[in-house]
CSV table of C-alpha atoms in Angstrom, one decimal:
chain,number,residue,atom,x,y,z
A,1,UNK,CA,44.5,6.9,-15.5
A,2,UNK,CA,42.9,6.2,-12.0
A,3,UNK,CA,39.7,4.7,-11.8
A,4,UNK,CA,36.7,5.1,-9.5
A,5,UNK,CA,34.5,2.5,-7.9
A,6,UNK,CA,30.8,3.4,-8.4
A,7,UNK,CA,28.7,4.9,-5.4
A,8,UNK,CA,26.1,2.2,-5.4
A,9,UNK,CA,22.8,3.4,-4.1
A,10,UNK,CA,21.6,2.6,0.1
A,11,UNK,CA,18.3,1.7,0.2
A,12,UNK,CA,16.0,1.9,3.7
A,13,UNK,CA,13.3,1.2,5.2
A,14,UNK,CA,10.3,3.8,5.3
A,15,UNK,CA,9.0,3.9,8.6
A,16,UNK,CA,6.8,7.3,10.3
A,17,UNK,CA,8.0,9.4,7.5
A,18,UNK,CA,11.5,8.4,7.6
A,19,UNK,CA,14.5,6.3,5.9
A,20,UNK,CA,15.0,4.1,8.7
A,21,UNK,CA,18.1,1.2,9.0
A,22,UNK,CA,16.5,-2.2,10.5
A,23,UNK,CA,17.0,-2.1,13.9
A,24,UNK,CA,18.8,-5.0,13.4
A,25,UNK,CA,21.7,-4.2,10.7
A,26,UNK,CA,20.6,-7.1,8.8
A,27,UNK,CA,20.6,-6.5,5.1
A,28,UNK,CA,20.0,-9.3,1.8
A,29,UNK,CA,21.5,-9.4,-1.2
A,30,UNK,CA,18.8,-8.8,-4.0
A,31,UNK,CA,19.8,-9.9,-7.9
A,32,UNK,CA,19.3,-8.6,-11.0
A,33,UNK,CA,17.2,-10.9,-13.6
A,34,UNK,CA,20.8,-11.7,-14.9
A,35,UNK,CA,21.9,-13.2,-12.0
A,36,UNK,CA,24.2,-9.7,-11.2
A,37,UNK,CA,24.1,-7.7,-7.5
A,38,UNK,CA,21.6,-5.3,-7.7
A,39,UNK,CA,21.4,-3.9,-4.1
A,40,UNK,CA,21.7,-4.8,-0.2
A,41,UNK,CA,18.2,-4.0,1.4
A,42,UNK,CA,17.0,-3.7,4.4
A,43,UNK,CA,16.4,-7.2,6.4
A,44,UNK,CA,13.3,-5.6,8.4
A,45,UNK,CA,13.0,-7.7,11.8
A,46,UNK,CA,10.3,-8.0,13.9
A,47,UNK,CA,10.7,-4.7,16.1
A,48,UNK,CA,11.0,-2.6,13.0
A,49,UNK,CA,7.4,-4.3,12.0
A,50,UNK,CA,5.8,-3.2,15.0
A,51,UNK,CA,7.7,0.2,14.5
A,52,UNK,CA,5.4,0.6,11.3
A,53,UNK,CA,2.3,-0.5,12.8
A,54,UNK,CA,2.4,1.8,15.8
A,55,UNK,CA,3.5,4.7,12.7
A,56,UNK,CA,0.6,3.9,10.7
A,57,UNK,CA,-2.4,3.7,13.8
A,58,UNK,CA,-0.8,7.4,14.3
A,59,UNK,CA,-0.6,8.2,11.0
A,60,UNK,CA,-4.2,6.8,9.6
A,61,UNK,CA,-5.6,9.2,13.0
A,62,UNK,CA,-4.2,12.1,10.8
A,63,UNK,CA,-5.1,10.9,8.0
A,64,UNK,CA,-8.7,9.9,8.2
A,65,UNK,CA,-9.8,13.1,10.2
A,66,UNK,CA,-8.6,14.8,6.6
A,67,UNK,CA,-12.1,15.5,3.9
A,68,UNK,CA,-12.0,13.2,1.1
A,69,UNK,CA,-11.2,16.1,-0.8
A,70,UNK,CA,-7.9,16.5,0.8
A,71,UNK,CA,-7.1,13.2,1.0
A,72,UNK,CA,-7.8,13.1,-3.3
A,73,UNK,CA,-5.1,16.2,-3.5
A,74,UNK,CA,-2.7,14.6,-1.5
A,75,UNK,CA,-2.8,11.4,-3.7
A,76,UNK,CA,-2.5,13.6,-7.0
A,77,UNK,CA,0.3,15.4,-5.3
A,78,UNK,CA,1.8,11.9,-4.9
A,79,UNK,CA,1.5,11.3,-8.7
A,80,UNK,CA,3.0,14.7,-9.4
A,81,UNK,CA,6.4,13.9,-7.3
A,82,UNK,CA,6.1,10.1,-9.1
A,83,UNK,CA,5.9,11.5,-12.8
A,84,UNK,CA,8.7,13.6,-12.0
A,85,UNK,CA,11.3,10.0,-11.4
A,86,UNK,CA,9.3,8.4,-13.5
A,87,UNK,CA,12.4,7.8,-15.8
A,88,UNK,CA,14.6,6.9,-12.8
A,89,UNK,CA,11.4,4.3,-11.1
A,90,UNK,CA,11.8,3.1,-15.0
A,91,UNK,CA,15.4,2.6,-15.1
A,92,UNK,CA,15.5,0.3,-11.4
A,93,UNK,CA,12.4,-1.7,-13.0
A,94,UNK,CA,13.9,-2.4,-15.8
A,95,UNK,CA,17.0,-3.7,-13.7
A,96,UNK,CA,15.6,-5.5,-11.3
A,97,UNK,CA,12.7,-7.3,-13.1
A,98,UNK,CA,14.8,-7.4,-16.6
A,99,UNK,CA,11.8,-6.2,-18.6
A,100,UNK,CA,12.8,-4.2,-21.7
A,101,UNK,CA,13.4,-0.3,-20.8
A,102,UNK,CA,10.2,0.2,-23.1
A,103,UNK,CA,8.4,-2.3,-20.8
A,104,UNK,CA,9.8,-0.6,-17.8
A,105,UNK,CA,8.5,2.8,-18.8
A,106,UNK,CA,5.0,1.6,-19.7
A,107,UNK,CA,4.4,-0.3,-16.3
A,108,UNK,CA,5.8,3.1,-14.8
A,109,UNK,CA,3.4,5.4,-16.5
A,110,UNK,CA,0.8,2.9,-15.7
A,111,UNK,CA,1.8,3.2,-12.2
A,112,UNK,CA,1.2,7.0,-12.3
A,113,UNK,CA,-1.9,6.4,-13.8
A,114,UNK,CA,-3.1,4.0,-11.2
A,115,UNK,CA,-2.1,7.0,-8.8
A,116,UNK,CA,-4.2,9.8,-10.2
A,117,UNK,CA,-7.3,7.4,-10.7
A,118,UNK,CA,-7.7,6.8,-7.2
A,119,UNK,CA,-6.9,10.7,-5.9
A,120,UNK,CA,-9.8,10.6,-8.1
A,121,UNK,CA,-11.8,8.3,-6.3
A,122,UNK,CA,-11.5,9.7,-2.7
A,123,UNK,CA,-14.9,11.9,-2.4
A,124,UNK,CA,-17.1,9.8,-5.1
A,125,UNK,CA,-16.8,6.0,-3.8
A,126,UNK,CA,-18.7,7.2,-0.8
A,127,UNK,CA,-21.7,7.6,-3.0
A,128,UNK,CA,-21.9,4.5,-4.4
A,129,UNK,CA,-21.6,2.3,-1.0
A,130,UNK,CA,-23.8,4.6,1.2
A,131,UNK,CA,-27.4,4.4,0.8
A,132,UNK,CA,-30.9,6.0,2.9
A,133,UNK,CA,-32.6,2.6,4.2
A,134,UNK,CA,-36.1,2.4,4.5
A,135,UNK,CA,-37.6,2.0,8.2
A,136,UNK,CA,-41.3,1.7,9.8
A,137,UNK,CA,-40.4,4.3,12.4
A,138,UNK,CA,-40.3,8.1,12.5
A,139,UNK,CA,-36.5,7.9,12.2
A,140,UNK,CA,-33.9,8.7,9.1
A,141,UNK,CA,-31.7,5.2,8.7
A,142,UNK,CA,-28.5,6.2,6.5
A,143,UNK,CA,-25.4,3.9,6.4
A,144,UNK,CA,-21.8,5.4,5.2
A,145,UNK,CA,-18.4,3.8,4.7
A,146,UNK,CA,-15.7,4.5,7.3
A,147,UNK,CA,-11.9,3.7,7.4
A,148,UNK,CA,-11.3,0.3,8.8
A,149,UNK,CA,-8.1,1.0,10.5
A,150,UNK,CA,-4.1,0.0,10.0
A,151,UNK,CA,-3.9,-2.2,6.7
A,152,UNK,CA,-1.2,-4.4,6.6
A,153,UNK,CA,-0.3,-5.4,2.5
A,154,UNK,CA,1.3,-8.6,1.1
A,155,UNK,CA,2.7,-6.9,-2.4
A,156,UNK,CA,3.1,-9.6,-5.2
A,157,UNK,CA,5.8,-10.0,-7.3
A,158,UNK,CA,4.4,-9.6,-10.2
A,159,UNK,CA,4.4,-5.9,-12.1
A,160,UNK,CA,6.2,-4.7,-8.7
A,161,UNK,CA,5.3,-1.2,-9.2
A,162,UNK,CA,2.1,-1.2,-10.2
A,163,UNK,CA,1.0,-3.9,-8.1
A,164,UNK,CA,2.0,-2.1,-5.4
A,165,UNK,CA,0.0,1.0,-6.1
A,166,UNK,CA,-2.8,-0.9,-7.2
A,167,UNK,CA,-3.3,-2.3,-3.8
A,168,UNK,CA,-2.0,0.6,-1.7
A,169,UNK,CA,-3.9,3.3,-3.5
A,170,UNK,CA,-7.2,2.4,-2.8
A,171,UNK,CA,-6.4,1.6,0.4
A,172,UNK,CA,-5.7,5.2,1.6
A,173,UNK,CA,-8.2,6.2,-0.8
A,174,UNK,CA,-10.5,5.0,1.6
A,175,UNK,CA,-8.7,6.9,4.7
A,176,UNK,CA,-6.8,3.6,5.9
A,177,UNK,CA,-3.0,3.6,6.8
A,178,UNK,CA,-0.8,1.1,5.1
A,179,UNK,CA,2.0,-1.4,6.0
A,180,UNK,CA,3.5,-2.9,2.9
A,181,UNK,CA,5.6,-5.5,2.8
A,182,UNK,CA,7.5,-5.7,-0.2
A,183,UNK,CA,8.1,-8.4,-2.5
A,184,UNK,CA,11.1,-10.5,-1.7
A,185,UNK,CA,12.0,-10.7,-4.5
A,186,UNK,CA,12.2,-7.3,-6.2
A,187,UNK,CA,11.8,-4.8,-3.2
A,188,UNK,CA,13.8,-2.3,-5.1
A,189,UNK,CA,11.2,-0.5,-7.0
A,190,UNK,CA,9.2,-0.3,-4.1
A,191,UNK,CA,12.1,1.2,-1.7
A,192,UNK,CA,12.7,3.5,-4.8
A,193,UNK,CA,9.3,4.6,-4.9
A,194,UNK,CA,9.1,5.5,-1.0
A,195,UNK,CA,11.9,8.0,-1.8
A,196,UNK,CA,9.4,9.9,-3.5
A,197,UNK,CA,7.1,10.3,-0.2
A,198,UNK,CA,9.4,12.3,1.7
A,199,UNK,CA,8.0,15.4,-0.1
A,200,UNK,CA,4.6,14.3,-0.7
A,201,UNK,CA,1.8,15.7,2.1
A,202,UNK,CA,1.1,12.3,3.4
A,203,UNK,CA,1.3,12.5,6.8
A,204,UNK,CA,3.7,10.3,8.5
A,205,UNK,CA,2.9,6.7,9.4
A,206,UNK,CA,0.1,6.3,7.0
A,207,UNK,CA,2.2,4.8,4.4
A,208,UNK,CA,5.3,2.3,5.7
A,209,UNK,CA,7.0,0.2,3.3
A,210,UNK,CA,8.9,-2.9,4.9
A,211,UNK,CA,11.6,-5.4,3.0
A,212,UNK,CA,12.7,-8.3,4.2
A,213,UNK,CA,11.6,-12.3,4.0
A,214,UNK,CA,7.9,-12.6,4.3
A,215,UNK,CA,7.7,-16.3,6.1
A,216,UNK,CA,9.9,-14.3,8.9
A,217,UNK,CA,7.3,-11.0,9.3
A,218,UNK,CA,4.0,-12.2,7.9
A,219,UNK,CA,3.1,-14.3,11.1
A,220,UNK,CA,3.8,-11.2,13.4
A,221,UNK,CA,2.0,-9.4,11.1
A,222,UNK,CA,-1.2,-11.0,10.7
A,223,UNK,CA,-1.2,-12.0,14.5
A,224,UNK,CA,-0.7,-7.6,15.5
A,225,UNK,CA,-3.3,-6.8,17.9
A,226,UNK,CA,-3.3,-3.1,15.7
A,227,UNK,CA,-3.5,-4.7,12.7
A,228,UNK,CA,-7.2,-4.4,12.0
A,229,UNK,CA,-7.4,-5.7,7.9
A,230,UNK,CA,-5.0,-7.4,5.8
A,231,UNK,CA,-4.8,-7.8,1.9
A,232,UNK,CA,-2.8,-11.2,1.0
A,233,UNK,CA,-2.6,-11.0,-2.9
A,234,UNK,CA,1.2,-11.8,-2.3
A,235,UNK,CA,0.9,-14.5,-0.4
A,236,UNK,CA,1.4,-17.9,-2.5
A,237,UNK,CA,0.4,-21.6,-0.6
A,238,UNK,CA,-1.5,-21.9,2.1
A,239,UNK,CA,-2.8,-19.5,4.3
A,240,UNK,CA,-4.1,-21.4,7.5
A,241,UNK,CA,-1.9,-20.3,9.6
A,242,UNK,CA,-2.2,-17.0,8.4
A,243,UNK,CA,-5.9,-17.0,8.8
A,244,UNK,CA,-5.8,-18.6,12.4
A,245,UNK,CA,-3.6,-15.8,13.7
A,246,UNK,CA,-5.5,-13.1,12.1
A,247,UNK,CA,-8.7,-14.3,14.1
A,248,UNK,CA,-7.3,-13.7,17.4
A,249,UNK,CA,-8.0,-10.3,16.9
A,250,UNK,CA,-10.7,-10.4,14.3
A,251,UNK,CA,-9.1,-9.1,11.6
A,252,UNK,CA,-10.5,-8.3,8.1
A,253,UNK,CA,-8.8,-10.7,5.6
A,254,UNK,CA,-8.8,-10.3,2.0
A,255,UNK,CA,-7.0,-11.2,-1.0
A,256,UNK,CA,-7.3,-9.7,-4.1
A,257,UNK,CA,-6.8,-11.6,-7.5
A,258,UNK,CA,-3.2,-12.3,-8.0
A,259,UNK,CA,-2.8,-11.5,-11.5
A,260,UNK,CA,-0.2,-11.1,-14.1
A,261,UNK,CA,1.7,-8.3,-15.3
A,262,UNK,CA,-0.3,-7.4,-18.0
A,263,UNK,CA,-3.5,-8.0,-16.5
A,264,UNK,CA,-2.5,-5.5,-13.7
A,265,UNK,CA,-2.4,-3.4,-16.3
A,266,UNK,CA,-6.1,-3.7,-17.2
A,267,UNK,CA,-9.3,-3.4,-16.2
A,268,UNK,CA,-9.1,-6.1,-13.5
A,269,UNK,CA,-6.2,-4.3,-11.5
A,270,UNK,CA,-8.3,-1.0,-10.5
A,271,UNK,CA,-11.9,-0.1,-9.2
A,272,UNK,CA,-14.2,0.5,-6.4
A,273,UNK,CA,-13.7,-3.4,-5.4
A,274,UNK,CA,-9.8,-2.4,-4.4
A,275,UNK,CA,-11.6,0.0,-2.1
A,276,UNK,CA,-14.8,-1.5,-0.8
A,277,UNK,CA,-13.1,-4.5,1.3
A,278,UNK,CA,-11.7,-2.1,3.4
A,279,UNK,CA,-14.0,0.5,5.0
A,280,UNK,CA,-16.8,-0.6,7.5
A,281,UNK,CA,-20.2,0.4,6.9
A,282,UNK,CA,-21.6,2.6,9.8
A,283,UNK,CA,-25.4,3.1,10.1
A,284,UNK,CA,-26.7,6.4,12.0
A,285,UNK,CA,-30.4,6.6,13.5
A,286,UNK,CA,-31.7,10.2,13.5
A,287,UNK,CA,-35.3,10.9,14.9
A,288,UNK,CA,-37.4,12.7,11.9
A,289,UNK,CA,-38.1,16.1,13.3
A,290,UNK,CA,-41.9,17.3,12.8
């Protein structure tokens, strides 16, 4: 009786809306938690980093020009195609991370979750950050949030699914475009999830996912003249250097709270302060008219 070697699965790069090879050819070996091959990903390499940054300042144009209304039924869209693998999402988890399959599927629908609470989010955050300011002249003063830009993201290890939509989601809640890079250590989920985009209505650019060794991208991304904000919750040690070649070019930089699985989970993995750090605040003059 013959036997058949298993078609073990290719994962890419998501770049402008596409599965995309590094430029490259480079791949890494990534492990199960047992120590077994898991899957070759993509080495991503310096070009293909600026690929996804000049994607994503195309794609957040697109993007942020949609109503916050839209932009809330796109995200709920993406939870609909994410329910829909959420066994299969479960499944790579569980492999990768070697959480129990139980574990897996609770971190997965948590994921989903995360998803459909910021679609919710989209036209109601405005409210709470805008405000009508007070002036001694016959003008109305009103300040409003607007996107900050191209986001690049620093995605922890820890919960590597919901993590990652805990920091992403918010983001283009707020009409920002995202490059992610992916944990080194378990990019899998991640890549897995970004199979799930291609028939989402996101438009293309404004969400690029990246795998590869973060000391080798993570200067050229924070020192990206079209990099205008970056969110380091993934980055561990010191962030000097990081910091000093963010300045250059006056970049936003935040870090959210690195927390643990379970607390990604909770209330301290989701709210309006994922969102606020990353719009500007625009204040408008308008004479009062008599």
């Amino acid at each position: 009786m013959s036997q058949r070697a298993s078609a073990l699965k290719t994962y890419k790069l998501w770049i402008g809306g596409e599965f995309a090879r590094s430029e490259s050819g480079r791949t890494y070996e990534v492990e199960t938690a047992k120590g077994r091959f898991l899957a070759n990903v993509p080495l991503a390499s310096r070009k293909d980093l600026r690929d996804a940054v000049g994607a994503a300042r195309k794609g957040q144009t697109a993007w942020a020009k949609m109503t916050a209304y839209n932009r809330g039924q796109v995200l709920y869209r993406m939870a609909e195609m994410l329910e829909g693998r959420a066994e299969e999402l479960a499944g790579v988890l569980a492999e990768s991370t070697g959480q129990t399959i139980a574990s897996a599927r609770a971190e997965t629908v948590a994921m989903v979750d995360r998803w459909i609470y910021y679609a919710g989010w989209t036209d109601k955050f405005s409210a709470l950050v805008s405000s009508v300011n007070p002036v001694a002249h016959p003008m109305h003063n009103f300040s409003e949030p607007q996107p900050t830009g191209v986001v690049g993201v620093v995605c922890p290890d820890e919960a590597p699914l919901l993590s990652l939509v805990s920091l992403i989601a918010p983001i283009l809640a707020g009409g920002n475009s995202v490059v992610a890079l992916l944990p080194e250590r378990h990019p899998v989920p991640g890549l897995a999830l970004s199979e799930a985009l291609e028939v989402s209505d996101l438009p293309a650019g404004a969400l690029n996912f990246l795998s590869g060794r973060q000391a080798e991208l993570l200067p050229h991304l924070a020192g990206h003249v079209d990099i205008d904000a970056l969110e380091l919750c993934g980055v561990q040690g010191d962030r000097r250097g990081i910091e000093i070649a963010a300045a250059d070019s006056i970049k936003r930089v935040h870090s959210s709270p690195m927390l643990t699985a379970k607390e990604w989970a909770t209330e301290k993995g989701r709210g309006l302060g994922f969102i606020e750090p990353f719009v500007e605040i625009q204040t408008v003059w308008h004479p009062v008219a008599w």
